[in-house]
Every structure is written in C-alpha cells, then in structure tokens.
mmCIF file of C-alpha atoms in Angstrom:
data_model
loop_
_atom_site.group_PDB
_atom_site.id
_atom_site.type_symbol
_atom_site.label_atom_id
_atom_site.label_comp_id
_atom_site.label_asym_id
_atom_site.label_seq_id
_atom_site.Cartn_x
_atom_site.Cartn_y
_atom_site.Cartn_z
ATOM 1 C CA ARG A 62 -193.963 110.792 -69.237
ATOM 2 C CA GLY A 63 -195.816 107.559 -69.851
ATOM 3 C CA HIS A 64 -199.177 105.820 -69.916
ATOM 4 C CA VAL A 65 -201.342 104.804 -66.956
ATOM 5 C CA GLU A 66 -204.398 102.635 -66.468
ATOM 6 C CA LEU A 67 -206.353 102.543 -63.205
ATOM 7 C CA ARG A 68 -209.323 100.488 -62.050
ATOM 8 C CA GLY A 69 -211.830 101.155 -59.264
ATOM 9 C CA VAL A 70 -210.625 104.584 -58.120
ATOM 10 C CA HIS A 71 -212.147 107.731 -56.585
ATOM 11 C CA PHE A 72 -211.118 111.286 -57.424
ATOM 12 C CA ASN A 73 -212.523 114.145 -55.309
ATOM 13 C CA GLY A 74 -215.302 111.826 -54.236
ATOM 14 C CA ILE A 75 -216.219 110.812 -57.812
ATOM 15 C CA GLU A 76 -216.284 107.070 -58.471
ATOM 16 C CA LEU A 77 -214.454 105.907 -61.590
ATOM 17 C CA VAL A 78 -214.699 102.330 -62.804
ATOM 18 C CA SER A 79 -211.598 102.860 -64.927
ATOM 19 C CA LEU A 80 -209.209 105.579 -66.087
ATOM 20 C CA GLU A 81 -206.757 105.398 -68.976
ATOM 21 C CA THR A 82 -204.534 108.314 -69.999
ATOM 22 C CA ASP A 83 -201.190 109.417 -71.405
ATOM 23 C CA MET A 84 -199.353 111.571 -68.898
ATOM 24 C CA GLU A 85 -196.416 113.943 -68.698
ATOM 25 C CA PHE A 86 -195.092 115.470 -65.467
ATOM 26 C CA SER A 87 -192.595 118.338 -65.333
ATOM 27 C CA GLY A 88 -192.127 119.788 -61.870
ATOM 28 C CA LYS A 89 -195.498 121.258 -60.873
ATOM 29 C CA LEU A 90 -196.919 121.018 -64.400
ATOM 30 C CA LEU A 91 -199.000 117.917 -65.080
ATOM 31 C CA THR A 92 -200.468 117.074 -68.481
ATOM 32 C CA PHE A 93 -202.919 114.260 -69.201
ATOM 33 C CA ARG A 94 -203.806 113.559 -72.835
ATOM 34 C CA ASN A 95 -206.314 111.271 -74.539
ATOM 35 C CA SER A 96 -207.955 110.531 -71.211
ATOM 36 C CA LYS A 97 -210.747 107.957 -71.145
ATOM 37 C CA LEU A 98 -212.894 107.532 -68.048
ATOM 38 C CA GLN A 99 -215.643 105.054 -67.338
ATOM 39 C CA ARG A 100 -218.216 105.870 -64.674
ATOM 40 C CA PRO A 101 -220.857 103.417 -63.419
ATOM 41 C CA ASP A 102 -223.453 105.382 -65.406
ATOM 42 C CA GLY A 103 -221.492 106.101 -68.580
ATOM 43 C CA PRO A 104 -218.242 107.205 -70.254
ATOM 44 C CA ALA A 105 -216.290 110.469 -70.109
ATOM 45 C CA GLY A 106 -212.962 111.735 -71.369
ATOM 46 C CA ALA A 107 -210.820 114.659 -72.423
ATOM 47 C CA GLU A 108 -208.381 115.532 -75.184
ATOM 48 C CA GLU A 109 -206.125 117.238 -72.640
ATOM 49 C CA VAL A 110 -206.136 118.093 -68.946
ATOM 50 C CA PHE A 111 -203.363 120.513 -67.951
ATOM 51 C CA VAL A 112 -202.796 121.017 -64.210
ATOM 52 C CA ASP A 113 -200.606 123.831 -62.873
ATOM 53 C CA LEU A 114 -199.889 123.126 -59.203
ATOM 54 C CA ALA A 115 -197.900 126.357 -58.892
ATOM 55 C CA GLU A 116 -200.707 128.625 -60.135
ATOM 56 C CA ASN A 117 -203.495 126.376 -58.779
ATOM 57 C CA TYR A 118 -205.623 125.918 -61.861
ATOM 58 C CA VAL A 119 -206.603 123.251 -64.357
ATOM 59 C CA ARG A 120 -207.239 123.741 -68.082
ATOM 60 C CA LEU A 121 -209.626 121.333 -69.794
ATOM 61 C CA THR A 122 -209.663 120.821 -73.555
ATOM 62 C CA GLY A 123 -212.350 118.708 -75.158
ATOM 63 C CA ALA A 124 -213.710 117.318 -71.893
ATOM 64 C CA HIS A 125 -216.800 115.284 -72.744
ATOM 65 C CA ALA A 126 -219.137 113.246 -70.546
ATOM 66 C CA GLU A 127 -222.118 111.031 -71.253
ATOM 67 C CA CYS A 128 -222.914 110.279 -67.631
ATOM 68 C CA GLU A 129 -224.210 112.082 -64.542
ATOM 69 C CA PRO A 130 -223.518 115.682 -65.669
ATOM 70 C CA THR A 131 -221.989 117.061 -62.480
ATOM 71 C CA ALA A 132 -219.403 114.279 -62.160
ATOM 72 C CA ILE A 133 -216.700 115.595 -64.494
ATOM 73 C CA VAL A 134 -217.322 119.188 -63.330
ATOM 74 C CA ARG A 135 -217.205 118.210 -59.656
ATOM 75 C CA CYS A 136 -213.686 116.813 -60.116
ATOM 76 C CA PHE A 137 -212.344 120.311 -60.778
ATOM 77 C CA ALA A 138 -215.061 122.871 -59.839
ATOM 78 C CA PRO A 139 -217.204 121.667 -56.905
ATOM 79 C CA LYS A 140 -219.082 124.983 -56.504
ATOM 80 C CA THR A 141 -220.042 125.033 -60.174
ATOM 81 C CA ALA A 142 -221.068 121.385 -59.948
ATOM 82 C CA GLU A 143 -223.325 122.217 -57.003
ATOM 83 C CA PHE A 144 -225.047 124.862 -59.115
ATOM 84 C CA ILE A 145 -225.560 122.466 -62.043
ATOM 85 C CA ALA A 146 -226.839 119.803 -59.621
ATOM 86 C CA ARG A 147 -229.842 122.022 -58.865
ATOM 87 C CA TYR A 148 -231.199 121.213 -62.318
ATOM 88 C CA ARG A 149 -231.358 117.475 -61.437
ATOM 89 C CA LEU A 150 -230.380 116.510 -64.950
ATOM 90 C CA PRO A 151 -230.757 112.881 -66.098
ATOM 91 C CA SER A 152 -227.692 110.626 -66.341
ATOM 92 C CA THR A 153 -228.151 110.540 -70.130
ATOM 93 C CA THR A 154 -227.140 114.225 -70.326
ATOM 94 C CA ILE A 155 -224.205 115.019 -72.627
ATOM 95 C CA THR A 156 -221.795 117.528 -71.060
ATOM 96 C CA ASP A 157 -218.821 119.349 -72.615
ATOM 97 C CA VAL A 158 -216.295 121.496 -70.745
ATOM 98 C CA ASN A 159 -213.552 123.704 -72.182
ATOM 99 C CA GLY A 160 -211.395 126.278 -70.432
ATOM 100 C CA SER A 161 -209.571 126.885 -67.168
ATOM 101 C CA ILE A 162 -210.774 126.566 -63.571
ATOM 102 C CA GLY A 163 -208.900 127.820 -60.506
ATOM 103 C CA TRP A 164 -209.340 125.974 -57.227
ATOM 104 C CA LYS A 165 -207.768 128.442 -54.760
ATOM 105 C CA GLY A 166 -209.074 131.618 -56.366
ATOM 106 C CA THR A 167 -211.253 132.775 -59.229
ATOM 107 C CA GLU A 168 -208.768 134.901 -61.228
ATOM 108 C CA LYS A 169 -207.718 131.877 -63.326
ATOM 109 C CA THR A 170 -211.274 130.699 -63.996
ATOM 110 C CA ASP A 171 -212.563 131.163 -67.546
ATOM 111 C CA CYS A 172 -214.410 128.237 -69.058
ATOM 112 C CA SER A 173 -217.572 127.170 -70.870
ATOM 113 C CA ILE A 174 -219.874 124.277 -70.014
ATOM 114 C CA THR A 175 -222.635 122.981 -72.261
ATOM 115 C CA PHE A 176 -225.155 120.283 -71.487
ATOM 116 C CA ALA A 177 -228.018 118.728 -73.416
ATOM 117 C CA ALA A 178 -230.515 115.988 -72.603
ATOM 118 C CA THR A 179 -232.374 114.598 -75.606
ATOM 119 C CA GLU A 180 -234.817 112.882 -73.265
ATOM 120 C CA GLY A 181 -235.846 113.070 -69.628
ATOM 121 C CA THR A 182 -236.389 116.134 -67.461
ATOM 122 C CA GLY A 183 -234.463 118.647 -65.429
ATOM 123 C CA THR A 184 -235.668 121.045 -62.756
ATOM 124 C CA TYR A 185 -235.727 124.831 -62.634
ATOM 125 C CA HIS A 186 -236.402 126.516 -59.281
ATOM 126 C CA LEU A 187 -238.217 129.846 -59.407
ATOM 127 C CA TRP A 188 -240.262 131.753 -56.833
ATOM 128 C CA GLY A 189 -240.190 128.943 -54.308
ATOM 129 C CA LYS A 190 -241.225 126.130 -56.652
ATOM 130 C CA ASP A 191 -239.531 123.480 -58.785
ATOM 131 C CA TYR A 192 -240.619 123.256 -62.429
ATOM 132 C CA LEU A 193 -239.875 120.229 -64.606
ATOM 133 C CA ILE A 194 -238.057 121.042 -67.860
ATOM 134 C CA SER A 195 -238.355 118.498 -70.662
ATOM 135 C CA ARG A 196 -235.244 117.944 -72.805
ATOM 136 C CA PRO A 197 -233.193 120.657 -71.045
ATOM 137 C CA LYS A 198 -230.211 122.280 -72.748
ATOM 138 C CA GLY A 199 -227.787 124.788 -71.318
ATOM 139 C CA ASP A 200 -224.792 126.979 -72.038
ATOM 140 C CA LEU A 201 -222.846 128.085 -68.975
ATOM 141 C CA SER A 202 -219.903 130.501 -69.054
ATOM 142 C CA LEU A 203 -217.837 130.666 -65.889
ATOM 143 C CA LYS A 204 -215.547 133.697 -65.587
ATOM 144 C CA GLY A 205 -214.106 134.564 -62.213
ATOM 145 C CA ALA A 206 -216.886 134.208 -59.637
ATOM 146 C CA GLN A 207 -219.656 134.966 -62.140
ATOM 147 C CA LEU A 208 -221.646 132.319 -63.970
ATOM 148 C CA GLY A 209 -223.486 133.288 -67.145
ATOM 149 C CA LEU A 210 -226.279 130.971 -68.152
ATOM 150 C CA LYS A 211 -228.680 130.213 -70.965
ATOM 151 C CA ILE A 212 -231.148 127.395 -70.296
ATOM 152 C CA THR A 213 -233.771 126.195 -72.775
ATOM 153 C CA GLY A 214 -236.340 123.423 -72.752
ATOM 154 C CA THR A 215 -240.059 122.795 -72.521
ATOM 155 C CA VAL A 216 -242.277 123.485 -69.500
ATOM 156 C CA PHE A 217 -246.020 122.715 -69.457
ATOM 157 C CA ASP A 218 -245.646 121.751 -73.140
ATOM 158 C CA TYR A 219 -244.476 125.282 -74.012
ATOM 159 C CA PRO A 220 -240.941 126.661 -74.636
ATOM 160 C CA LEU A 221 -238.849 127.962 -71.733
ATOM 161 C CA ASP A 222 -235.831 130.254 -72.105
ATOM 162 C CA VAL A 223 -233.751 131.520 -69.168
ATOM 163 C CA THR A 224 -230.717 133.801 -69.507
ATOM 164 C CA GLY A 225 -228.748 135.683 -66.890
ATOM 165 C CA GLN A 226 -225.857 135.957 -64.454
ATOM 166 C CA VAL A 227 -225.379 134.218 -61.100
ATOM 167 C CA GLY A 228 -222.785 134.956 -58.411
ATOM 168 C CA LEU A 229 -220.813 131.955 -57.107
ATOM 169 C CA GLY A 230 -218.145 133.544 -54.899
ATOM 170 C CA PRO A 231 -218.665 136.327 -52.338
ATOM 171 C CA ASP A 232 -221.800 137.277 -54.280
ATOM 172 C CA VAL A 233 -223.422 133.854 -53.904
ATOM 173 C CA GLY A 234 -227.183 134.330 -53.819
ATOM 174 C CA HIS A 235 -226.957 137.372 -56.099
ATOM 175 C CA TYR A 236 -228.417 136.885 -59.573
ATOM 176 C CA GLU A 237 -230.107 138.573 -62.518
ATOM 177 C CA VAL A 238 -232.156 136.439 -64.896
ATOM 178 C CA LEU A 239 -234.650 136.921 -67.702
ATOM 179 C CA VAL A 240 -237.292 134.207 -67.904
ATOM 180 C CA LYS A 241 -239.444 133.670 -70.989
ATOM 181 C CA ALA A 242 -242.123 130.985 -70.800
ATOM 182 C CA GLY A 243 -244.951 130.171 -73.194
ATOM 183 C CA LYS A 244 -247.083 128.990 -70.257
ATOM 184 C CA PHE A 245 -246.472 129.473 -66.555
ATOM 185 C CA PRO A 246 -249.216 128.636 -64.019
ATOM 186 C CA TYR A 247 -248.771 130.572 -60.775
ATOM 187 C CA ASP A 248 -250.865 130.746 -57.616
ATOM 188 C CA ILE A 249 -252.685 134.043 -57.170
ATOM 189 C CA PHE A 250 -255.130 134.267 -54.244
ATOM 190 C CA GLY A 251 -255.159 130.500 -53.836
ATOM 191 C CA HIS A 252 -255.711 129.520 -57.467
ATOM 192 C CA ALA A 253 -253.276 128.637 -60.262
ATOM 193 C CA LEU A 254 -253.621 131.220 -63.011
ATOM 194 C CA PRO A 255 -252.338 130.191 -66.453
ATOM 195 C CA PHE A 256 -249.967 133.027 -67.382
ATOM 196 C CA MET A 257 -249.280 132.873 -71.124
ATOM 197 C CA GLY A 258 -246.352 134.473 -72.947
ATOM 198 C CA LEU A 259 -244.633 135.318 -69.671
ATOM 199 C CA GLU A 260 -241.547 137.523 -69.720
ATOM 200 C CA ALA A 261 -240.048 138.218 -66.305
ATOM 201 C CA LYS A 262 -236.893 139.939 -65.126
ATOM 202 C CA VAL A 263 -235.916 138.607 -61.709
ATOM 203 C CA GLY A 264 -232.918 139.530 -59.586
ATOM 204 C CA ALA A 265 -231.679 139.161 -56.019
ATOM 205 C CA LYS A 266 -229.216 140.987 -53.827
ATOM 206 C CA ASP A 267 -228.838 140.935 -50.047
ATOM 207 C CA GLU A 268 -231.930 138.702 -49.729
ATOM 208 C CA ILE A 269 -234.118 141.226 -51.539
ATOM 209 C CA VAL A 270 -235.644 139.851 -54.749
ATOM 210 C CA HIS A 271 -236.897 142.308 -57.349
ATOM 211 C CA PHE A 272 -239.157 141.361 -60.234
ATOM 212 C CA ASP A 273 -240.734 142.935 -63.287
ATOM 213 C CA ALA A 274 -243.034 140.709 -65.316
ATOM 214 C CA ASP A 275 -245.764 140.871 -67.912
ATOM 215 C CA ALA A 276 -247.961 138.210 -69.480
ATOM 216 C CA THR A 277 -251.433 137.417 -70.751
ATOM 217 C CA VAL A 278 -253.909 135.875 -68.313
ATOM 218 C CA LEU A 279 -257.648 135.252 -68.483
ATOM 219 C CA LYS A 280 -257.529 136.786 -71.967
ATOM 220 C CA GLY A 281 -256.296 140.048 -70.467
ATOM 221 C CA LYS A 282 -252.936 141.712 -69.826
ATOM 222 C CA VAL A 283 -251.160 141.483 -66.485
ATOM 223 C CA THR A 284 -248.034 143.267 -65.232
ATOM 224 C CA MET A 285 -246.245 142.781 -61.923
ATOM 225 C CA ALA A 286 -243.370 144.798 -60.519
ATOM 226 C CA GLY A 287 -241.923 145.004 -57.048
ATOM 227 C CA THR A 288 -239.686 143.395 -54.441
ATOM 228 C CA VAL A 289 -239.784 140.455 -52.047
ATOM 229 C CA ASP A 290 -237.919 140.361 -48.736
ATOM 230 C CA ILE A 291 -237.041 136.677 -48.413
ATOM 231 C CA HIS A 292 -235.213 137.402 -45.125
ATOM 232 C CA ARG A 293 -238.575 137.678 -43.354
ATOM 233 C CA GLU A 294 -240.900 134.801 -42.531
ATOM 234 C CA PRO A 295 -243.330 134.844 -44.168
ATOM 235 C CA ALA A 296 -241.741 136.739 -47.058
ATOM 236 C CA THR A 297 -243.088 140.283 -47.514
ATOM 237 C CA TYR A 298 -244.059 141.699 -50.891
ATOM 238 C CA GLN A 299 -244.080 145.293 -52.043
ATOM 239 C CA GLY A 300 -245.053 146.505 -55.496
ATOM 240 C CA GLU A 301 -247.877 146.687 -57.990
ATOM 241 C CA LEU A 302 -250.044 144.088 -59.726
ATOM 242 C CA ARG A 303 -252.040 145.485 -62.640
ATOM 243 C CA VAL A 304 -254.575 143.582 -64.731
ATOM 244 C CA ASP A 305 -256.258 145.060 -67.818
ATOM 245 C CA ALA A 306 -259.193 143.782 -69.872
ATOM 246 C CA VAL A 307 -259.627 140.447 -68.111
ATOM 247 C CA ASN A 308 -262.455 138.316 -69.444
ATOM 248 C CA PHE A 309 -264.823 138.019 -66.484
ATOM 249 C CA THR A 310 -266.255 134.720 -67.705
ATOM 250 C CA GLU A 311 -262.747 133.267 -67.541
ATOM 251 C CA PHE A 312 -262.235 134.989 -64.169
ATOM 252 C CA ALA A 313 -265.388 133.394 -62.765
ATOM 253 C CA LYS A 314 -264.274 129.929 -63.929
ATOM 254 C CA VAL A 315 -261.157 130.233 -61.772
ATOM 255 C CA TYR A 316 -262.468 132.165 -58.749
#
C-alpha cells in the first residue's frame, strides 16, 4: 500500500495530465482510493476504484468527471463510451459513474452513469438524422449487455424525453425506445411537417425497424405504424399513415 503521483500519462488511450491516488495491492486485488485526475479539458476523480484481476471486473464508487464525458467511461467500458460518444456531449458535461463493469464478459457488469450539461448541445440520432439537444441530461443503467437509458433536453425549443433499452453485446443494433417531443419537424413528401406533441415507440431487431407514432400536425391528428427494412437500399417501408381533420389552409401553405 502507498501513495502515487503521476504526470503526463495515458491509460487505455486516455490522456491524463496528472493522477494522484492512494493505492493498495493484494495479489490480484487492486484498490485505488481518493483518486484525483486532471485531463486537458477538466478534472475527474473517484472515491474508490476496486480492480479484480482474477474475476476481470472493476467497481467504481463515486467516480466523477467534469471533462469530456466519455473519457472516464472509456478507461473501463469502451463499448459503453462509444455509445455515449454518439450524443457528442460538450466538454463541460458533468458525469458520475457508480457500479461494476466487466471487461472480459458482461456477467459482472451492473452500474449507473449519469450526465448533465447545463449549457451547450448534444446530438440525438433518429430516423437517419441528427437532432441537436440543448442542455442534455441522461441516466444510463448498464446491466449485463443491456443499456437502459433516459435522456431529456430541449429540441426545437420544446422538451424532449427518450427512454428505452439498447443492446450492446451480441444484440448490438437491437433497441426499444419511447420518444416524446413537443415539436419534431419531419420530411413528408419533400416538405418538413411540424409534428407537435409527438409520441413514438421505435424498435429494431435484425435490421428491421418498427414504429408506432402519433402526433398533431396541420391542426389535425396523424398516426403512423409500420416497419422499415434498413437492410435494403433504399430502405423499404411498410405500414399505414393516417391523417384526420387536417386544416387544408395549413396543408396548402406547406404543399
């Protein structure tokens, strides 16, 4: 046991300006306490990092970062970090991690990750497009190869709420999410229609995406349900689009 200070190091490809920690080694059990890290873009640290080299997992307690949000996650869970990186969160994002992460299997993985950006934007990808989220916040729960998520923020000056499950292991590409958006413009027949009060259930399995959505558009009610085969190029759609009581004056303004 002892105390260590390092300067100008890299860990799993992550640059650290400095690292200071108390440490205790006992065979294949490594414990780091009161760890303080400095990245080029901000500080990070943890109350305790317990590493079991026999069982191949790490347990994080009170891990906290005020820098590029994937950095501290990428040190221990690269696949999870890749998923978070899709949101393109600003470096001012505050990230907290608690729980265990296995690196040779998923049976030891059970942790929670929260992030919050009080300013700046993130990105949410849906239906082939990237949407900017202002002041994004998220709660991620990683258990085995399944990632539960709850993302909130503001899109087009209206609230956005996304909840669901995403596969990270053998089921990568499989997901089930519920999207609620106050405003969500979407191209229909070459024009962006302003869908209001959108609620959409979207899922994917074996490159088949299914969707069930309803909203208000052109002062009328619209529902959409069906599937998309993203394996084909161009993607093929099958389902039903139903519009009731559209205001034709509003319709004429768009089309």
